[in-house]
PDB file of C-alpha atoms in Angstrom:
ATOM      1  CA  MET A 237     -93.925  16.703 236.315  1.00 89.00           C
ATOM      2  CA  LYS A 238     -94.478  14.835 233.075  1.00 94.00           C
ATOM      3  CA  GLN A 239     -97.777  13.082 232.486  1.00 97.00           C
ATOM      4  CA  LYS A 240     -97.623   9.337 231.957  1.00 98.00           C
ATOM      5  CA  LEU A 241     -98.868   8.408 228.500  1.00 98.00           C
ATOM      6  CA  ILE A 242     -99.381   4.783 227.542  1.00 98.00           C
ATOM      7  CA  LEU A 243     -99.825   3.608 223.968  1.00 98.00           C
ATOM      8  CA  ILE A 244    -101.413   0.176 223.521  1.00 98.00           C
ATOM      9  CA  GLY A 245    -100.385  -1.039 220.092  1.00 97.00           C
ATOM     10  CA  ASN A 246     -96.971  -0.583 218.528  1.00 97.00           C
ATOM     11  CA  GLY A 247     -98.232  -0.304 214.968  1.00 96.00           C
ATOM     12  CA  MET A 248     -98.120   2.344 212.275  1.00 96.00           C
ATOM     13  CA  ALA A 249    -101.010   4.538 213.456  1.00 96.00           C
ATOM     14  CA  GLY A 250    -100.078   4.584 217.125  1.00 97.00           C
ATOM     15  CA  VAL A 251     -96.398   5.343 216.633  1.00 98.00           C
ATOM     16  CA  ARG A 252     -97.229   8.005 214.044  1.00 97.00           C
ATOM     17  CA  THR A 253     -99.327   9.644 216.764  1.00 97.00           C
ATOM     18  CA  LEU A 254     -96.303   9.591 219.081  1.00 98.00           C
ATOM     19  CA  GLU A 255     -94.165  11.207 216.400  1.00 98.00           C
ATOM     20  CA  GLU A 256     -96.623  14.106 216.156  1.00 97.00           C
ATOM     21  CA  LEU A 257     -96.880  14.461 219.947  1.00 97.00           C
ATOM     22  CA  LEU A 258     -93.096  14.597 220.214  1.00 97.00           C
ATOM     23  CA  LYS A 259     -93.045  17.409 217.646  1.00 96.00           C
ATOM     24  CA  LEU A 260     -95.797  19.420 219.336  1.00 96.00           C
ATOM     25  CA  THR A 261     -95.046  18.808 223.022  1.00 95.00           C
ATOM     26  CA  PRO A 262     -91.671  17.039 223.263  1.00 94.00           C
ATOM     27  CA  ASP A 263     -91.376  17.368 227.045  1.00 93.00           C
ATOM     28  CA  ARG A 264     -94.974  16.817 228.125  1.00 96.00           C
ATOM     29  CA  TYR A 265     -95.202  13.033 228.397  1.00 97.00           C
ATOM     30  CA  GLU A 266     -93.357  10.093 229.855  1.00 98.00           C
ATOM     31  CA  ILE A 267     -94.245   7.526 227.196  1.00 98.00           C
ATOM     32  CA  THR A 268     -94.626   3.762 227.510  1.00 98.00           C
ATOM     33  CA  VAL A 269     -95.599   1.533 224.590  1.00 98.00           C
ATOM     34  CA  PHE A 270     -97.002  -1.991 224.771  1.00 98.00           C
ATOM     35  CA  GLY A 271     -96.921  -4.167 221.654  1.00 96.00           C
ATOM     36  CA  ASP A 272     -97.831  -7.812 221.297  1.00 94.00           C
ATOM     37  CA  GLU A 273     -95.197  -8.494 218.619  1.00 96.00           C
ATOM     38  CA  PRO A 274     -91.486  -8.911 219.453  1.00 96.00           C
ATOM     39  CA  HIS A 275     -90.441  -6.144 217.033  1.00 96.00           C
ATOM     40  CA  PRO A 276     -90.151  -2.376 216.804  1.00 97.00           C
ATOM     41  CA  ASN A 277     -92.653  -0.521 214.616  1.00 97.00           C
ATOM     42  CA  TYR A 278     -92.688  -1.669 210.984  1.00 97.00           C
ATOM     43  CA  ASN A 279     -94.606  -0.994 207.786  1.00 97.00           C
ATOM     44  CA  ARG A 280     -97.282  -3.675 207.758  1.00 94.00           C
ATOM     45  CA  ILE A 281     -98.286  -2.701 204.206  1.00 94.00           C
ATOM     46  CA  MET A 282     -94.902  -3.966 202.987  1.00 96.00           C
ATOM     47  CA  LEU A 283     -95.268  -7.517 204.309  1.00 96.00           C
ATOM     48  CA  SER A 284     -96.158  -8.760 200.830  1.00 96.00           C
ATOM     49  CA  PRO A 285     -92.719  -7.839 199.393  1.00 96.00           C
ATOM     50  CA  VAL A 286     -91.135  -9.521 202.434  1.00 96.00           C
ATOM     51  CA  LEU A 287     -93.103 -12.697 201.715  1.00 96.00           C
ATOM     52  CA  ALA A 288     -92.102 -12.523 198.037  1.00 94.00           C
ATOM     53  CA  ARG A 289     -88.445 -12.071 199.086  1.00 93.00           C
ATOM     54  CA  GLU A 290     -88.279  -8.655 197.444  1.00 95.00           C
ATOM     55  CA  LYS A 291     -87.464  -6.939 200.751  1.00 96.00           C
ATOM     56  CA  SER A 292     -85.995  -7.951 204.103  1.00 96.00           C
ATOM     57  CA  PHE A 293     -87.724  -7.246 207.399  1.00 96.00           C
ATOM     58  CA  ASP A 294     -85.054  -4.674 208.320  1.00 97.00           C
ATOM     59  CA  GLU A 295     -85.983  -2.704 205.193  1.00 97.00           C
ATOM     60  CA  ILE A 296     -89.583  -2.232 206.339  1.00 98.00           C
ATOM     61  CA  VAL A 297     -88.823  -1.144 209.920  1.00 98.00           C
ATOM     62  CA  LEU A 298     -90.127   2.403 210.416  1.00 97.00           C
ATOM     63  CA  ASN A 299     -88.817   3.154 213.909  1.00 97.00           C
ATOM     64  CA  ASP A 300     -85.888   1.055 215.066  1.00 97.00           C
ATOM     65  CA  TRP A 301     -84.919   0.261 218.662  1.00 97.00           C
ATOM     66  CA  ASP A 302     -82.650   3.312 218.810  1.00 98.00           C
ATOM     67  CA  TRP A 303     -85.543   5.650 217.983  1.00 98.00           C
ATOM     68  CA  TYR A 304     -87.428   4.624 221.128  1.00 98.00           C
ATOM     69  CA  HIS A 305     -84.283   5.007 223.223  1.00 97.00           C
ATOM     70  CA  GLU A 306     -83.447   8.428 221.772  1.00 97.00           C
ATOM     71  CA  HIS A 307     -86.924   9.733 222.639  1.00 97.00           C
ATOM     72  CA  GLY A 308     -87.003   8.242 226.127  1.00 97.00           C
ATOM     73  CA  ILE A 309     -89.819   5.845 225.232  1.00 98.00           C
ATOM     74  CA  THR A 310     -90.147   2.635 227.211  1.00 98.00           C
ATOM     75  CA  LEU A 311     -91.075  -0.143 224.775  1.00 98.00           C
ATOM     76  CA  HIS A 312     -92.490  -3.460 225.951  1.00 97.00           C
ATOM     77  CA  THR A 313     -92.526  -5.914 223.038  1.00 96.00           C
ATOM     78  CA  GLY A 314     -94.218  -9.294 223.158  1.00 95.00           C
ATOM     79  CA  SER A 315     -96.337  -7.835 225.959  1.00 94.00           C
ATOM     80  CA  PRO A 316    -100.048  -7.661 225.074  1.00 95.00           C
ATOM     81  CA  VAL A 317    -102.357  -5.687 227.343  1.00 97.00           C
ATOM     82  CA  SER A 318    -105.227  -7.839 228.588  1.00 96.00           C
ATOM     83  CA  THR A 319    -107.120  -5.417 230.858  1.00 97.00           C
ATOM     84  CA  ILE A 320    -107.611  -1.688 231.360  1.00 98.00           C
ATOM     85  CA  ASP A 321    -108.397  -0.793 234.976  1.00 97.00           C
ATOM     86  CA  ARG A 322    -110.097   2.579 234.501  1.00 96.00           C
ATOM     87  CA  ALA A 323    -110.772   3.090 238.196  1.00 97.00           C
ATOM     88  CA  LYS A 324    -107.073   2.819 239.048  1.00 97.00           C
ATOM     89  CA  ARG A 325    -105.964   4.238 235.668  1.00 98.00           C
ATOM     90  CA  GLU A 326    -103.743   1.232 235.026  1.00 98.00           C
ATOM     91  CA  VAL A 327    -103.176  -1.180 232.182  1.00 98.00           C
ATOM     92  CA  VAL A 328    -102.562  -4.830 232.971  1.00 98.00           C
ATOM     93  CA  THR A 329    -100.529  -7.070 230.675  1.00 97.00           C
ATOM     94  CA  ALA A 330    -101.199 -10.736 230.048  1.00 93.00           C
ATOM     95  CA  ASP A 331     -98.440 -11.658 232.516  1.00 92.00           C
ATOM     96  CA  GLY A 332     -99.959  -9.460 235.266  1.00 94.00           C
ATOM     97  CA  LYS A 333     -97.712  -6.387 235.056  1.00 94.00           C
ATOM     98  CA  ARG A 334     -99.538  -3.159 236.026  1.00 97.00           C
ATOM     99  CA  THR A 335     -98.584   0.285 234.716  1.00 98.00           C
ATOM    100  CA  ARG A 336    -100.274   3.551 235.645  1.00 98.00           C
ATOM    101  CA  TYR A 337    -101.303   6.171 233.096  1.00 98.00           C
ATOM    102  CA  ASP A 338    -102.601   9.732 232.930  1.00 98.00           C
ATOM    103  CA  ARG A 339    -103.380   9.530 229.232  1.00 98.00           C
ATOM    104  CA  LEU A 340    -104.132   6.350 227.288  1.00 98.00           C
ATOM    105  CA  VAL A 341    -104.019   5.825 223.544  1.00 98.00           C
ATOM    106  CA  ILE A 342    -105.480   2.600 222.129  1.00 98.00           C
ATOM    107  CA  ALA A 343    -104.252   1.829 218.610  1.00 97.00           C
ATOM    108  CA  THR A 344    -104.385  -1.946 218.396  1.00 94.00           C
ATOM    109  CA  GLY A 345    -105.404  -2.203 214.752  1.00 90.00           C
ATOM    110  CA  SER A 346    -107.443  -5.115 213.452  1.00 89.00           C
ATOM    111  CA  LEU A 347    -107.209  -8.875 213.146  1.00 87.00           C
ATOM    112  CA  PRO A 348    -107.432 -10.791 209.859  1.00 87.00           C
ATOM    113  CA  PHE A 349    -110.831 -12.311 209.127  1.00 88.00           C
ATOM    114  CA  ILE A 350    -110.627 -16.100 209.213  1.00 91.00           C
ATOM    115  CA  LEU A 351    -113.681 -17.793 207.727  1.00 92.00           C
ATOM    116  CA  PRO A 352    -115.670 -19.309 210.619  1.00 95.00           C
ATOM    117  CA  VAL A 353    -116.101 -22.632 208.841  1.00 96.00           C
ATOM    118  CA  GLU A 354    -115.398 -26.089 210.189  1.00 97.00           C
ATOM    119  CA  GLY A 355    -111.639 -26.688 210.293  1.00 97.00           C
ATOM    120  CA  HIS A 356    -110.630 -23.023 210.493  1.00 96.00           C
ATOM    121  CA  ASP A 357    -108.572 -23.781 213.619  1.00 95.00           C
ATOM    122  CA  LEU A 358    -106.479 -26.561 212.069  1.00 97.00           C
ATOM    123  CA  GLU A 359    -102.710 -26.255 211.961  1.00 96.00           C
ATOM    124  CA  GLY A 360    -101.597 -24.734 208.684  1.00 96.00           C
ATOM    125  CA  VAL A 361    -104.433 -22.197 208.467  1.00 97.00           C
ATOM    126  CA  VAL A 362    -102.712 -18.808 208.495  1.00 96.00           C
ATOM    127  CA  GLY A 363    -103.922 -15.224 208.371  1.00 95.00           C
ATOM    128  CA  PHE A 364    -101.811 -12.487 206.779  1.00 95.00           C
ATOM    129  CA  ARG A 365    -101.163  -9.571 209.092  1.00 94.00           C
ATOM    130  CA  THR A 366     -97.838  -9.934 210.917  1.00 95.00           C
ATOM    131  CA  VAL A 367     -94.215 -10.869 210.374  1.00 96.00           C
ATOM    132  CA  ALA A 368     -94.972 -14.092 212.248  1.00 96.00           C
ATOM    133  CA  ASP A 369     -97.629 -14.908 209.632  1.00 96.00           C
ATOM    134  CA  VAL A 370     -95.043 -14.392 206.893  1.00 97.00           C
ATOM    135  CA  GLU A 371     -92.636 -16.714 208.701  1.00 96.00           C
ATOM    136  CA  ARG A 372     -95.340 -19.376 209.035  1.00 96.00           C
ATOM    137  CA  MET A 373     -96.073 -19.158 205.323  1.00 96.00           C
ATOM    138  CA  ARG A 374     -92.390 -19.396 204.486  1.00 95.00           C
ATOM    139  CA  ASP A 375     -92.038 -22.459 206.711  1.00 95.00           C
ATOM    140  CA  ALA A 376     -95.063 -24.049 205.040  1.00 94.00           C
ATOM    141  CA  ALA A 377     -93.580 -23.358 201.612  1.00 94.00           C
ATOM    142  CA  GLY A 378     -90.398 -25.137 202.672  1.00 94.00           C
ATOM    143  CA  ALA A 379     -92.233 -28.251 203.848  1.00 95.00           C
ATOM    144  CA  HIS A 380     -95.285 -28.446 201.586  1.00 96.00           C
ATOM    145  CA  ARG A 381     -96.091 -27.999 197.929  1.00 96.00           C
ATOM    146  CA  HIS A 382     -99.741 -26.936 197.667  1.00 97.00           C
ATOM    147  CA  ALA A 383    -101.330 -23.763 199.008  1.00 98.00           C
ATOM    148  CA  VAL A 384    -104.888 -22.450 198.880  1.00 98.00           C
ATOM    149  CA  VAL A 385    -105.596 -18.755 199.374  1.00 98.00           C
ATOM    150  CA  ILE A 386    -109.188 -17.924 200.274  1.00 97.00           C
ATOM    151  CA  GLY A 387    -109.939 -14.442 199.014  1.00 96.00           C
ATOM    152  CA  GLY A 388    -109.051 -12.830 195.705  1.00 97.00           C
ATOM    153  CA  GLY A 389    -108.805  -9.268 196.933  1.00 95.00           C
ATOM    154  CA  LEU A 390    -105.574  -7.292 196.903  1.00 94.00           C
ATOM    155  CA  LEU A 391    -104.059  -8.877 200.014  1.00 94.00           C
ATOM    156  CA  GLY A 392    -105.063 -12.392 199.014  1.00 96.00           C
ATOM    157  CA  LEU A 393    -103.508 -12.011 195.577  1.00 97.00           C
ATOM    158  CA  GLU A 394    -100.332 -10.598 197.093  1.00 96.00           C
ATOM    159  CA  ALA A 395    -100.145 -13.604 199.436  1.00 96.00           C
ATOM    160  CA  ALA A 396    -100.739 -15.951 196.513  1.00 97.00           C
ATOM    161  CA  ASN A 397     -97.983 -14.299 194.500  1.00 96.00           C
ATOM    162  CA  GLY A 398     -95.579 -14.533 197.424  1.00 96.00           C
ATOM    163  CA  LEU A 399     -96.260 -18.238 197.913  1.00 97.00           C
ATOM    164  CA  LEU A 400     -95.852 -18.761 194.165  1.00 97.00           C
ATOM    165  CA  GLN A 401     -92.406 -17.131 194.405  1.00 95.00           C
ATOM    166  CA  HIS A 402     -91.539 -19.773 196.994  1.00 95.00           C
ATOM    167  CA  GLY A 403     -92.262 -22.519 194.471  1.00 95.00           C
ATOM    168  CA  MET A 404     -95.690 -23.572 195.714  1.00 97.00           C
ATOM    169  CA  GLU A 405     -98.624 -24.560 193.547  1.00 98.00           C
ATOM    170  CA  VAL A 406    -101.228 -21.985 194.528  1.00 98.00           C
ATOM    171  CA  THR A 407    -105.007 -21.995 194.106  1.00 98.00           C
ATOM    172  CA  VAL A 408    -106.973 -18.821 194.806  1.00 98.00           C
ATOM    173  CA  LEU A 409    -110.621 -19.247 195.837  1.00 98.00           C
ATOM    174  CA  HIS A 410    -112.795 -16.153 195.472  1.00 98.00           C
ATOM    175  CA  LEU A 411    -116.506 -15.997 196.279  1.00 97.00           C
ATOM    176  CA  PRO A 412    -117.522 -13.220 193.812  1.00 97.00           C
ATOM    177  CA  ASP A 413    -117.418 -13.876 190.077  1.00 96.00           C
ATOM    178  CA  VAL A 414    -114.489 -11.499 189.466  1.00 97.00           C
ATOM    179  CA  LEU A 415    -111.241 -10.714 191.281  1.00 98.00           C
ATOM    180  CA  MET A 416    -110.823  -7.474 193.238  1.00 97.00           C
ATOM    181  CA  GLU A 417    -114.466  -6.583 192.646  1.00 96.00           C
ATOM    182  CA  ARG A 418    -114.182  -3.550 194.938  1.00 95.00           C
ATOM    183  CA  GLN A 419    -111.482  -1.964 192.792  1.00 96.00           C
ATOM    184  CA  LEU A 420    -112.012  -3.303 189.246  1.00 97.00           C
ATOM    185  CA  ASP A 421    -114.837  -3.588 186.733  1.00 97.00           C
ATOM    186  CA  ASP A 422    -115.502  -6.910 185.031  1.00 96.00           C
ATOM    187  CA  SER A 423    -113.245  -6.231 182.018  1.00 97.00           C
ATOM    188  CA  ALA A 424    -110.252  -5.176 184.104  1.00 98.00           C
ATOM    189  CA  ALA A 425    -110.765  -8.109 186.468  1.00 97.00           C
ATOM    190  CA  ALA A 426    -110.757 -10.503 183.509  1.00 97.00           C
ATOM    191  CA  VAL A 427    -107.439  -9.076 182.275  1.00 98.00           C
ATOM    192  CA  LEU A 428    -105.981  -9.390 185.782  1.00 98.00           C
ATOM    193  CA  GLN A 429    -107.117 -13.001 186.129  1.00 98.00           C
ATOM    194  CA  GLN A 430    -105.682 -13.928 182.739  1.00 98.00           C
ATOM    195  CA  THR A 431    -102.362 -12.316 183.629  1.00 97.00           C
ATOM    196  CA  LEU A 432    -102.132 -14.061 186.993  1.00 97.00           C
ATOM    197  CA  GLU A 433    -103.041 -17.424 185.470  1.00 98.00           C
ATOM    198  CA  GLN A 434    -100.277 -16.954 182.913  1.00 97.00           C
ATOM    199  CA  ARG A 435     -97.888 -16.480 185.841  1.00 96.00           C
ATOM    200  CA  GLY A 436     -98.955 -19.836 187.255  1.00 97.00           C
ATOM    201  CA  LEU A 437    -101.801 -19.164 189.690  1.00 98.00           C
ATOM    202  CA  ASP A 438    -104.895 -21.379 189.578  1.00 98.00           C
ATOM    203  CA  ILE A 439    -107.925 -19.140 190.179  1.00 98.00           C
ATOM    204  CA  LEU A 440    -111.475 -20.261 190.938  1.00 98.00           C
ATOM    205  CA  THR A 441    -114.126 -17.526 191.111  1.00 97.00           C
ATOM    206  CA  GLY A 442    -117.648 -18.096 192.393  1.00 97.00           C
ATOM    207  CA  ALA A 443    -115.983 -20.462 194.891  1.00 98.00           C
ATOM    208  CA  ASP A 444    -117.933 -20.722 198.151  1.00 97.00           C
ATOM    209  CA  THR A 445    -115.911 -22.431 200.892  1.00 97.00           C
ATOM    210  CA  GLU A 446    -117.862 -24.968 202.955  1.00 97.00           C
ATOM    211  CA  LYS A 447    -115.221 -26.496 205.248  1.00 97.00           C
ATOM    212  CA  LEU A 448    -111.518 -27.132 205.700  1.00 98.00           C
ATOM    213  CA  LEU A 449    -110.548 -30.792 205.805  1.00 98.00           C
ATOM    214  CA  GLY A 450    -107.874 -32.502 207.861  1.00 97.00           C
ATOM    215  CA  ARG A 451    -107.335 -34.277 211.164  1.00 94.00           C
ATOM    216  CA  GLU A 452    -104.632 -32.178 212.789  1.00 93.00           C
ATOM    217  CA  ARG A 453    -103.253 -30.192 209.871  1.00 96.00           C
ATOM    218  CA  VAL A 454    -105.345 -28.732 207.064  1.00 97.00           C
ATOM    219  CA  GLU A 455    -105.275 -31.023 204.025  1.00 97.00           C
ATOM    220  CA  ALA A 456    -107.940 -29.689 201.648  1.00 97.00           C
ATOM    221  CA  VAL A 457    -110.711 -27.164 201.138  1.00 98.00           C
ATOM    222  CA  ARG A 458    -114.210 -28.331 200.251  1.00 98.00           C
ATOM    223  CA  LEU A 459    -116.465 -25.973 198.325  1.00 98.00           C
ATOM    224  CA  LYS A 460    -120.242 -25.944 198.649  1.00 97.00           C
ATOM    225  CA  ASP A 461    -120.579 -27.387 195.147  1.00 97.00           C
ATOM    226  CA  GLY A 462    -118.625 -30.465 196.270  1.00 97.00           C
ATOM    227  CA  ARG A 463    -115.247 -29.669 194.717  1.00 96.00           C
ATOM    228  CA  GLU A 464    -112.147 -30.222 196.824  1.00 97.00           C
TER     229      GLU A 464
END
């Protein structure tokens, strides 16, 4: 009898693990996957080109619906696991569904860091991790003109570039004195900033965010030096 294996998290690492298990022991497990997004497995690293309209979502899918079917994998999308009952060896989804397991793999990934400042929960404040985040940014670009990106690391600059491609006026706020300080020295960072500013980005370094302003929807960012 096959062992019941449950994977919590339908992302790149978890599904890659399944691919290796299927190569090594193709008939050992009855596999069930729970993912909180309504999609098959996709390449999260390529969300920036999707935002910039350089690629479509279909082009970044790694394992399509047919792949799960062909390998006998039961996929539950839009079905986040809320509890693991270790005594009963069951996982419980947010809607109360229970599924038993013999082996459990947890590969839920991470969540984007949202600055815990006043106003961080206003409408219009978006992280950058999922296809849904990309869709929210696209919708914002269609209805609004100004965008602020907090963080001048690689992902922040990719988000800023994508929003710029949608015709928004984009300001990047970065706390350190140079962009991408983990990857670049001061000289290289200066060249990068000059290049991005020539493309149309407004970049403020040494910018320490104090609060996000707005009643229901975010309207401005206030820095600790008083600038808005």
